[in-house]
Short mmCIF file of C-alpha atoms in Angstrom, two decimals:
data_model
loop_
_atom_site.label_atom_id
_atom_site.label_comp_id
_atom_site.label_asym_id
_atom_site.label_seq_id
_atom_site.Cartn_x
_atom_site.Cartn_y
_atom_site.Cartn_z
CA UNK E 1 -40.32 215.86 169.29
CA UNK E 2 -36.76 215.46 168.01
CA UNK E 3 -35.93 215.06 164.33
CA UNK E 4 -32.76 214.15 162.42
CA UNK E 5 -31.78 213.24 158.86
CA UNK E 6 -29.85 210.13 157.94
CA UNK E 7 -27.30 210.75 155.20
CA UNK E 8 -29.10 209.75 152.01
CA UNK E 9 -28.99 211.70 148.76
CA UNK E 10 -29.04 215.47 148.93
CA UNK E 11 -31.96 215.87 151.34
CA UNK E 12 -31.45 212.95 153.71
CA UNK E 13 -33.97 210.51 155.15
CA UNK E 14 -36.05 211.91 157.98
CA UNK E 15 -35.69 210.19 161.35
CA UNK E 16 -37.70 210.57 164.52
CA UNK E 17 -35.32 210.35 167.47
CA UNK E 18 -36.12 209.44 171.07
CA UNK E 19 -36.05 212.11 173.75
CA UNK E 20 -32.79 210.74 175.21
CA UNK E 21 -31.24 210.48 171.70
CA UNK E 22 -30.60 206.75 172.13
CA UNK E 23 -33.06 205.33 169.57
CA UNK E 24 -34.51 206.35 166.23
CA UNK E 25 -37.01 205.24 163.64
CA UNK E 26 -37.42 206.17 160.00
CA UNK E 27 -40.23 208.63 159.33
CA UNK E 28 -40.68 207.42 155.75
CA UNK E 29 -44.16 206.05 156.53
CA UNK E 30 -45.16 209.68 157.23
CA UNK E 31 -42.91 211.76 154.98
CA UNK E 32 -39.45 211.23 153.47
CA UNK E 33 -37.60 214.44 154.36
CA UNK E 34 -37.71 217.25 156.88
CA UNK E 35 -38.41 219.80 154.16
CA UNK E 36 -41.45 217.84 153.03
CA UNK E 37 -42.66 217.74 156.64
CA UNK E 38 -42.26 221.50 157.01
CA UNK E 39 -44.09 222.12 153.73
CA UNK E 40 -47.24 220.55 155.21
CA UNK E 41 -46.55 220.93 158.93
CA UNK E 42 -50.20 221.12 160.02
CA UNK E 43 -50.75 217.63 158.63
CA UNK E 44 -47.36 216.09 159.28
CA UNK E 45 -46.64 217.33 162.80
CA UNK E 46 -49.35 215.30 164.60
CA UNK E 47 -48.42 212.17 162.64
CA UNK E 48 -44.75 212.62 163.49
CA UNK E 49 -45.67 213.30 167.12
CA UNK E 50 -47.57 210.00 167.23
CA UNK E 51 -44.49 208.24 165.89
CA UNK E 52 -42.36 210.03 168.49
CA UNK E 53 -44.65 208.97 171.34
CA UNK E 54 -44.63 205.35 170.19
CA UNK E 55 -40.83 205.40 169.97
CA UNK E 56 -40.42 206.81 173.49
CA UNK E 57 -42.89 204.24 174.85
CA UNK E 58 -40.92 201.36 173.30
CA UNK E 59 -43.72 200.45 170.92
CA UNK E 60 -41.72 200.53 167.69
CA UNK E 61 -40.17 197.18 166.75
CA UNK E 62 -38.31 198.85 163.89
CA UNK E 63 -36.41 201.24 166.17
CA UNK E 64 -32.62 201.19 165.99
CA UNK E 65 -29.71 202.74 167.85
CA UNK E 66 -29.34 206.40 166.93
CA UNK E 67 -25.92 207.19 165.48
CA UNK E 68 -25.28 210.94 165.08
CA UNK E 69 -22.16 210.18 163.03
CA UNK E 70 -24.41 208.75 160.31
CA UNK E 71 -26.51 211.91 160.16
CA UNK E 72 -26.45 214.88 157.87
CA UNK E 73 -27.64 218.23 159.11
CA UNK E 74 -31.33 217.77 160.10
CA UNK E 75 -32.16 220.02 157.15
CA UNK E 76 -29.33 219.10 154.72
CA UNK E 77 -30.12 222.04 152.47
CA UNK E 78 -32.61 224.86 152.85
CA UNK E 79 -34.25 227.39 150.63
CA UNK E 80 -33.38 230.24 152.99
CA UNK E 81 -30.68 230.70 155.67
CA UNK E 82 -30.56 234.03 157.49
CA UNK E 83 -27.93 234.71 160.11
CA UNK E 84 -28.37 237.58 162.51
CA UNK E 85 -26.28 239.39 165.07
CA UNK E 86 -28.82 239.44 167.86
CA UNK E 87 -26.28 239.86 170.67
CA UNK E 88 -25.30 243.46 170.05
CA UNK E 89 -22.88 243.35 172.98
CA UNK E 90 -20.75 241.06 170.78
CA UNK E 91 -20.77 243.57 167.91
CA UNK E 92 -19.97 246.38 170.34
CA UNK E 93 -16.98 244.47 171.71
CA UNK E 94 -15.59 243.70 168.25
CA UNK E 95 -15.85 247.36 167.26
CA UNK E 96 -14.31 248.55 170.52
CA UNK E 97 -11.28 246.33 169.92
CA UNK E 98 -10.59 248.13 166.64
CA UNK E 99 -11.41 251.57 168.02
CA UNK E 100 -14.69 252.00 166.17
CA UNK E 101 -17.90 253.41 167.59
CA UNK E 102 -21.11 251.39 167.50
CA UNK E 103 -23.87 253.24 165.63
CA UNK E 104 -26.88 253.87 167.86
CA UNK E 105 -29.15 252.25 165.26
CA UNK E 106 -27.54 248.86 165.96
CA UNK E 107 -29.45 248.70 169.25
CA UNK E 108 -32.81 249.19 167.52
CA UNK E 109 -32.50 247.73 164.01
CA UNK E 110 -31.42 244.07 163.67
CA UNK E 111 -28.40 243.08 161.58
CA UNK E 112 -28.91 240.06 159.31
CA UNK E 113 -27.40 238.64 156.15
CA UNK E 114 -28.44 235.81 153.83
CA UNK E 115 -26.01 232.89 154.01
CA UNK E 116 -25.26 229.90 151.82
CA UNK E 117 -27.99 227.29 152.28
CA UNK E 118 -27.39 225.04 149.28
CA UNK E 119 -25.64 222.58 151.62
CA UNK E 120 -25.39 222.32 155.40
CA UNK E 121 -23.16 219.71 157.03
CA UNK E 122 -23.61 217.25 159.86
CA UNK E 123 -22.50 217.55 163.46
CA UNK E 124 -19.56 215.19 163.00
CA UNK E 125 -18.45 216.23 159.52
CA UNK E 126 -14.97 217.72 159.21
CA UNK E 127 -14.44 221.45 158.75
CA UNK E 128 -12.55 221.53 155.46
CA UNK E 129 -10.48 224.66 154.83
CA UNK E 130 -7.76 225.19 152.26
CA UNK E 131 -5.46 227.42 154.35
CA UNK E 132 -4.90 228.20 158.03
CA UNK E 133 -3.98 231.71 156.91
CA UNK E 134 -7.66 232.38 156.32
CA UNK E 135 -8.25 232.70 160.09
CA UNK E 136 -10.50 229.73 160.94
CA UNK E 137 -13.00 230.45 163.69
CA UNK E 138 -16.06 228.72 165.14
CA UNK E 139 -19.27 230.56 166.03
CA UNK E 140 -21.74 228.84 168.36
CA UNK E 141 -25.33 229.96 167.77
CA UNK E 142 -28.95 229.05 168.41
CA UNK E 143 -31.19 228.67 165.35
CA UNK E 144 -34.90 228.37 164.70
CA UNK E 145 -36.72 226.93 161.69
CA UNK E 146 -40.03 228.38 160.51
CA UNK E 147 -43.02 227.27 158.54
CA UNK E 148 -44.50 229.65 155.93
CA UNK E 149 -44.39 233.20 157.30
CA UNK E 150 -46.51 235.89 155.61
CA UNK E 151 -44.93 239.25 154.86
CA UNK E 152 -45.58 241.99 157.39
CA UNK E 153 -46.06 239.82 160.46
CA UNK E 154 -45.60 241.41 163.86
CA UNK E 155 -43.15 239.92 166.37
CA UNK E 156 -46.08 238.63 168.40
CA UNK E 157 -47.58 236.91 165.34
CA UNK E 158 -44.16 235.54 164.41
CA UNK E 159 -44.03 233.39 167.58
CA UNK E 160 -46.52 230.92 166.13
CA UNK E 161 -44.29 230.26 163.12
CA UNK E 162 -41.31 228.86 165.08
CA UNK E 163 -41.41 225.10 164.52
CA UNK E 164 -37.96 223.78 165.43
CA UNK E 165 -34.85 224.84 167.34
CA UNK E 166 -31.24 223.70 167.34
CA UNK E 167 -27.62 224.82 167.41
CA UNK E 168 -25.12 225.60 164.67
CA UNK E 169 -21.43 226.15 164.19
CA UNK E 170 -21.37 229.06 161.77
CA UNK E 171 -17.71 228.80 160.74
CA UNK E 172 -16.04 232.08 159.78
CA UNK E 173 -12.80 232.69 157.94
CA UNK E 174 -11.87 235.86 159.80
CA UNK E 175 -8.94 236.95 157.66
CA UNK E 176 -11.10 236.93 154.53
CA UNK E 177 -13.81 239.09 156.09
CA UNK E 178 -12.15 242.55 156.01
CA UNK E 179 -11.61 242.55 152.24
CA UNK E 180 -15.16 241.32 151.61
CA UNK E 181 -16.77 243.87 153.91
CA UNK E 182 -14.49 246.52 152.41
CA UNK E 183 -16.39 246.05 149.17
CA UNK E 184 -19.59 246.73 151.14
CA UNK E 185 -21.14 243.59 149.70
CA UNK E 186 -19.93 240.61 151.85
CA UNK E 187 -20.08 237.98 153.37
CA UNK E 188 -19.43 235.21 150.85
CA UNK E 189 -15.99 233.58 150.63
CA UNK E 190 -15.52 234.11 154.36
CA UNK E 191 -18.48 231.85 155.19
CA UNK E 192 -17.96 228.15 154.38
CA UNK E 193 -20.55 225.48 155.13
CA UNK E 194 -22.50 225.71 158.39
CA UNK E 195 -22.84 222.62 160.61
CA UNK E 196 -25.85 221.68 162.73
CA UNK E 197 -26.52 219.64 165.83
CA UNK E 198 -27.63 216.05 165.09
CA UNK E 199 -31.24 216.86 165.91
CA UNK E 200 -33.65 219.75 165.85
CA UNK E 201 -36.35 219.85 168.53
CA UNK E 202 -39.86 221.22 168.71
CA UNK E 203 -40.27 224.03 171.26
CA UNK E 204 -42.24 221.85 173.71
CA UNK E 205 -39.12 219.74 174.28
CA UNK E 206 -37.39 222.69 175.95
CA UNK E 207 -39.83 223.22 178.79
CA UNK E 208 -39.38 226.41 180.81
CA UNK E 209 -36.05 227.12 179.12
CA UNK E 210 -37.96 228.32 176.04
CA UNK E 211 -40.23 231.33 176.59
CA UNK E 212 -41.46 231.56 173.01
CA UNK E 213 -38.79 234.06 172.04
CA UNK E 214 -35.47 233.15 173.67
CA UNK E 215 -33.73 229.95 174.80
CA UNK E 216 -32.56 230.41 178.40
CA UNK E 217 -29.71 227.93 178.71
CA UNK E 218 -25.90 228.14 178.49
CA UNK E 219 -24.37 227.38 175.11
CA UNK E 220 -21.09 225.53 175.61
CA UNK E 221 -18.12 225.84 173.25
CA UNK E 222 -15.11 223.60 173.91
CA UNK E 223 -11.90 223.79 171.87
CA UNK E 224 -9.39 220.94 172.16
CA UNK E 225 -10.91 219.94 175.48
CA UNK E 226 -10.83 223.46 176.96
CA UNK E 227 -14.12 225.21 177.69
CA UNK E 228 -13.91 228.54 175.86
CA UNK E 229 -17.30 229.73 177.07
CA UNK E 230 -20.81 228.91 178.21
CA UNK E 231 -22.78 232.17 177.98
CA UNK E 232 -26.52 231.95 178.53
CA UNK E 233 -28.36 232.26 175.22
CA UNK E 234 -31.35 233.91 176.91
CA UNK E 235 -29.29 236.73 178.43
CA UNK E 236 -28.31 239.93 176.58
CA UNK E 237 -30.12 238.88 173.41
CA UNK E 238 -31.02 242.32 172.08
CA UNK E 239 -33.30 240.99 169.34
CA UNK E 240 -35.27 237.84 170.14
CA UNK E 241 -36.32 235.33 167.49
CA UNK E 242 -39.83 236.71 166.83
CA UNK E 243 -38.25 240.13 166.28
CA UNK E 244 -35.75 238.62 163.84
CA UNK E 245 -38.54 236.82 161.96
CA UNK E 246 -40.58 240.01 161.68
CA UNK E 247 -37.51 241.91 160.49
CA UNK E 248 -36.79 239.31 157.79
CA UNK E 249 -40.43 239.23 156.67
CA UNK E 250 -40.80 243.01 156.44
CA UNK E 251 -40.99 243.13 152.65
CA UNK E 252 -41.62 239.53 151.59
CA UNK E 253 -42.90 236.24 152.89
CA UNK E 254 -40.59 233.54 154.24
CA UNK E 255 -41.00 230.02 152.92
CA UNK E 256 -41.24 226.90 155.05
CA UNK E 257 -37.85 225.66 156.14
CA UNK E 258 -36.39 229.15 156.59
CA UNK E 259 -33.52 228.90 159.09
CA UNK E 260 -32.72 231.97 161.20
CA UNK E 261 -29.60 232.16 163.38
CA UNK E 262 -29.06 234.24 166.47
CA UNK E 263 -25.48 235.12 165.70
CA UNK E 264 -22.68 234.40 168.16
CA UNK E 265 -24.11 234.07 171.67
CA UNK E 266 -22.50 236.61 173.98
CA UNK E 267 -23.11 237.99 177.46
CA UNK E 268 -22.13 241.48 178.60
CA UNK E 269 -18.57 241.45 179.89
CA UNK E 270 -18.15 237.88 178.59
CA UNK E 271 -18.20 236.76 182.22
CA UNK E 272 -19.14 233.22 181.18
CA UNK E 273 -16.65 233.05 178.35
CA UNK E 274 -17.10 233.38 174.62
CA UNK E 275 -18.67 231.43 171.77
CA UNK E 276 -16.06 232.38 169.17
CA UNK E 277 -12.34 233.06 169.09
CA UNK E 278 -12.81 236.52 167.58
CA UNK E 279 -14.41 237.65 170.83
CA UNK E 280 -11.61 236.09 172.88
CA UNK E 281 -9.08 237.96 170.75
CA UNK E 282 -11.01 241.23 171.09
CA UNK E 283 -10.95 240.95 174.87
CA UNK E 284 -7.20 240.32 174.73
CA UNK E 285 -6.70 243.33 172.47
CA UNK E 286 -8.66 245.59 174.80
CA UNK E 287 -6.73 244.30 177.82
CA UNK E 288 -3.24 243.82 176.41
CA UNK E 289 -3.11 245.85 173.22
CA UNK E 290 -2.97 242.82 170.93
CA UNK E 291 -4.49 239.31 170.70
CA UNK E 292 -2.57 236.26 171.92
CA UNK E 293 -5.03 233.46 171.13
CA UNK E 294 -4.59 232.08 167.60
CA UNK E 295 -7.41 231.09 165.31
CA UNK E 296 -7.97 227.37 164.75
CA UNK E 297 -5.39 225.12 163.11
CA UNK E 298 -5.65 221.86 161.22
CA UNK E 299 -6.30 219.08 163.74
CA UNK E 300 -8.18 221.30 166.19
CA UNK E 301 -11.43 219.92 167.59
CA UNK E 302 -14.46 222.09 168.37
CA UNK E 303 -17.44 220.85 170.40
CA UNK E 304 -20.70 222.80 170.77
CA UNK E 305 -23.49 221.62 173.04
CA UNK E 306 -26.42 222.67 175.21
CA UNK E 307 -27.46 220.73 178.32
CA UNK E 308 -30.83 220.62 180.06
CA UNK E 309 -31.36 221.13 183.79
CA UNK E 310 -30.39 217.51 184.47
CA UNK E 311 -27.14 217.83 182.53
CA UNK E 312 -28.28 215.86 179.47
CA UNK E 313 -27.67 217.05 175.93
CA UNK E 314 -30.78 218.41 174.23
CA UNK E 315 -29.86 218.49 170.56
CA UNK E 316 -26.80 216.27 170.58
CA UNK E 317 -23.29 217.63 170.24
CA UNK E 318 -21.55 219.31 167.33
CA UNK E 319 -18.11 217.65 167.37
CA UNK E 320 -15.86 218.61 164.46
CA UNK E 321 -12.20 218.53 163.49
CA UNK E 322 -10.55 221.11 161.22
CA UNK E 323 -8.83 219.44 158.26
CA UNK E 324 -6.98 220.78 155.25
CA UNK E 325 -8.89 220.74 152.00
CA UNK E 326 -6.99 220.08 148.79
CA UNK E 327 -8.71 221.51 145.69
CA UNK E 328 -8.80 219.54 142.43
CA UNK E 329 -5.75 220.05 140.21
CA UNK E 330 -7.09 218.89 136.86
#
């Protein structure tokens, strides 16, 4: 099943979208928003699945052409957004570029932080930033969405709480990060709004590519028409999603609609390219002594996508342009 949210108010209007992303139907007859569906998933999921089946079989006269440009993030705001750094090879590379050792604990204890979830943005919404000097970077990641997760779950138990998957562009303002982390209390200003693919999908839509813990497909990041990287999200993922869920739920329960990100997807040696410019610049620093690739500028276009075995998009494409934001003057 594939779900999206039409832009409407703060929480959107839930849509059920056809498997090929060509058609959609409002889910209002079942439930108005994705959050309300997640809050009672045991009841809502079979009813939404029935709607999805009817849509794919051409049995819904009220179906309309699906327009991802008209969509908000599938979950326009969430109670809980946790971003991890599950690809430790990425962290190791970043530290190597600045001559820092990677603590041994990083390979055994997941890194996560709680991000801003009061508003997520849609796949085609602009990336608004006040200054290019802030070091604008994209970060292509895989995310999962959970139902209610009790505290103290094991990784094996956590598998049954993964309800939806998708992709995000977790934008980072790289030049603001050092000062924030220097206070030993960041991130905050360095993390503007996160954008999502047009749809989130239930795990069954992914077939053999989803093993219950990792998504084994390349994640493609294209900047201004140039493929920056397509590393496989199922390779070199040190901490899989059930492990991340269990880590986050160690001391308290997670509420329905919790979104957990993988962190920047990265493969050892970056042989298939990178999913952020920071990694590209680190590789240049290690090789040449200094980076040569700039961070993003106003007018740059970033596309993030994942294709199935037949070459068709699974979640729809994140396709954004960086624009200058002008703050209010009065």
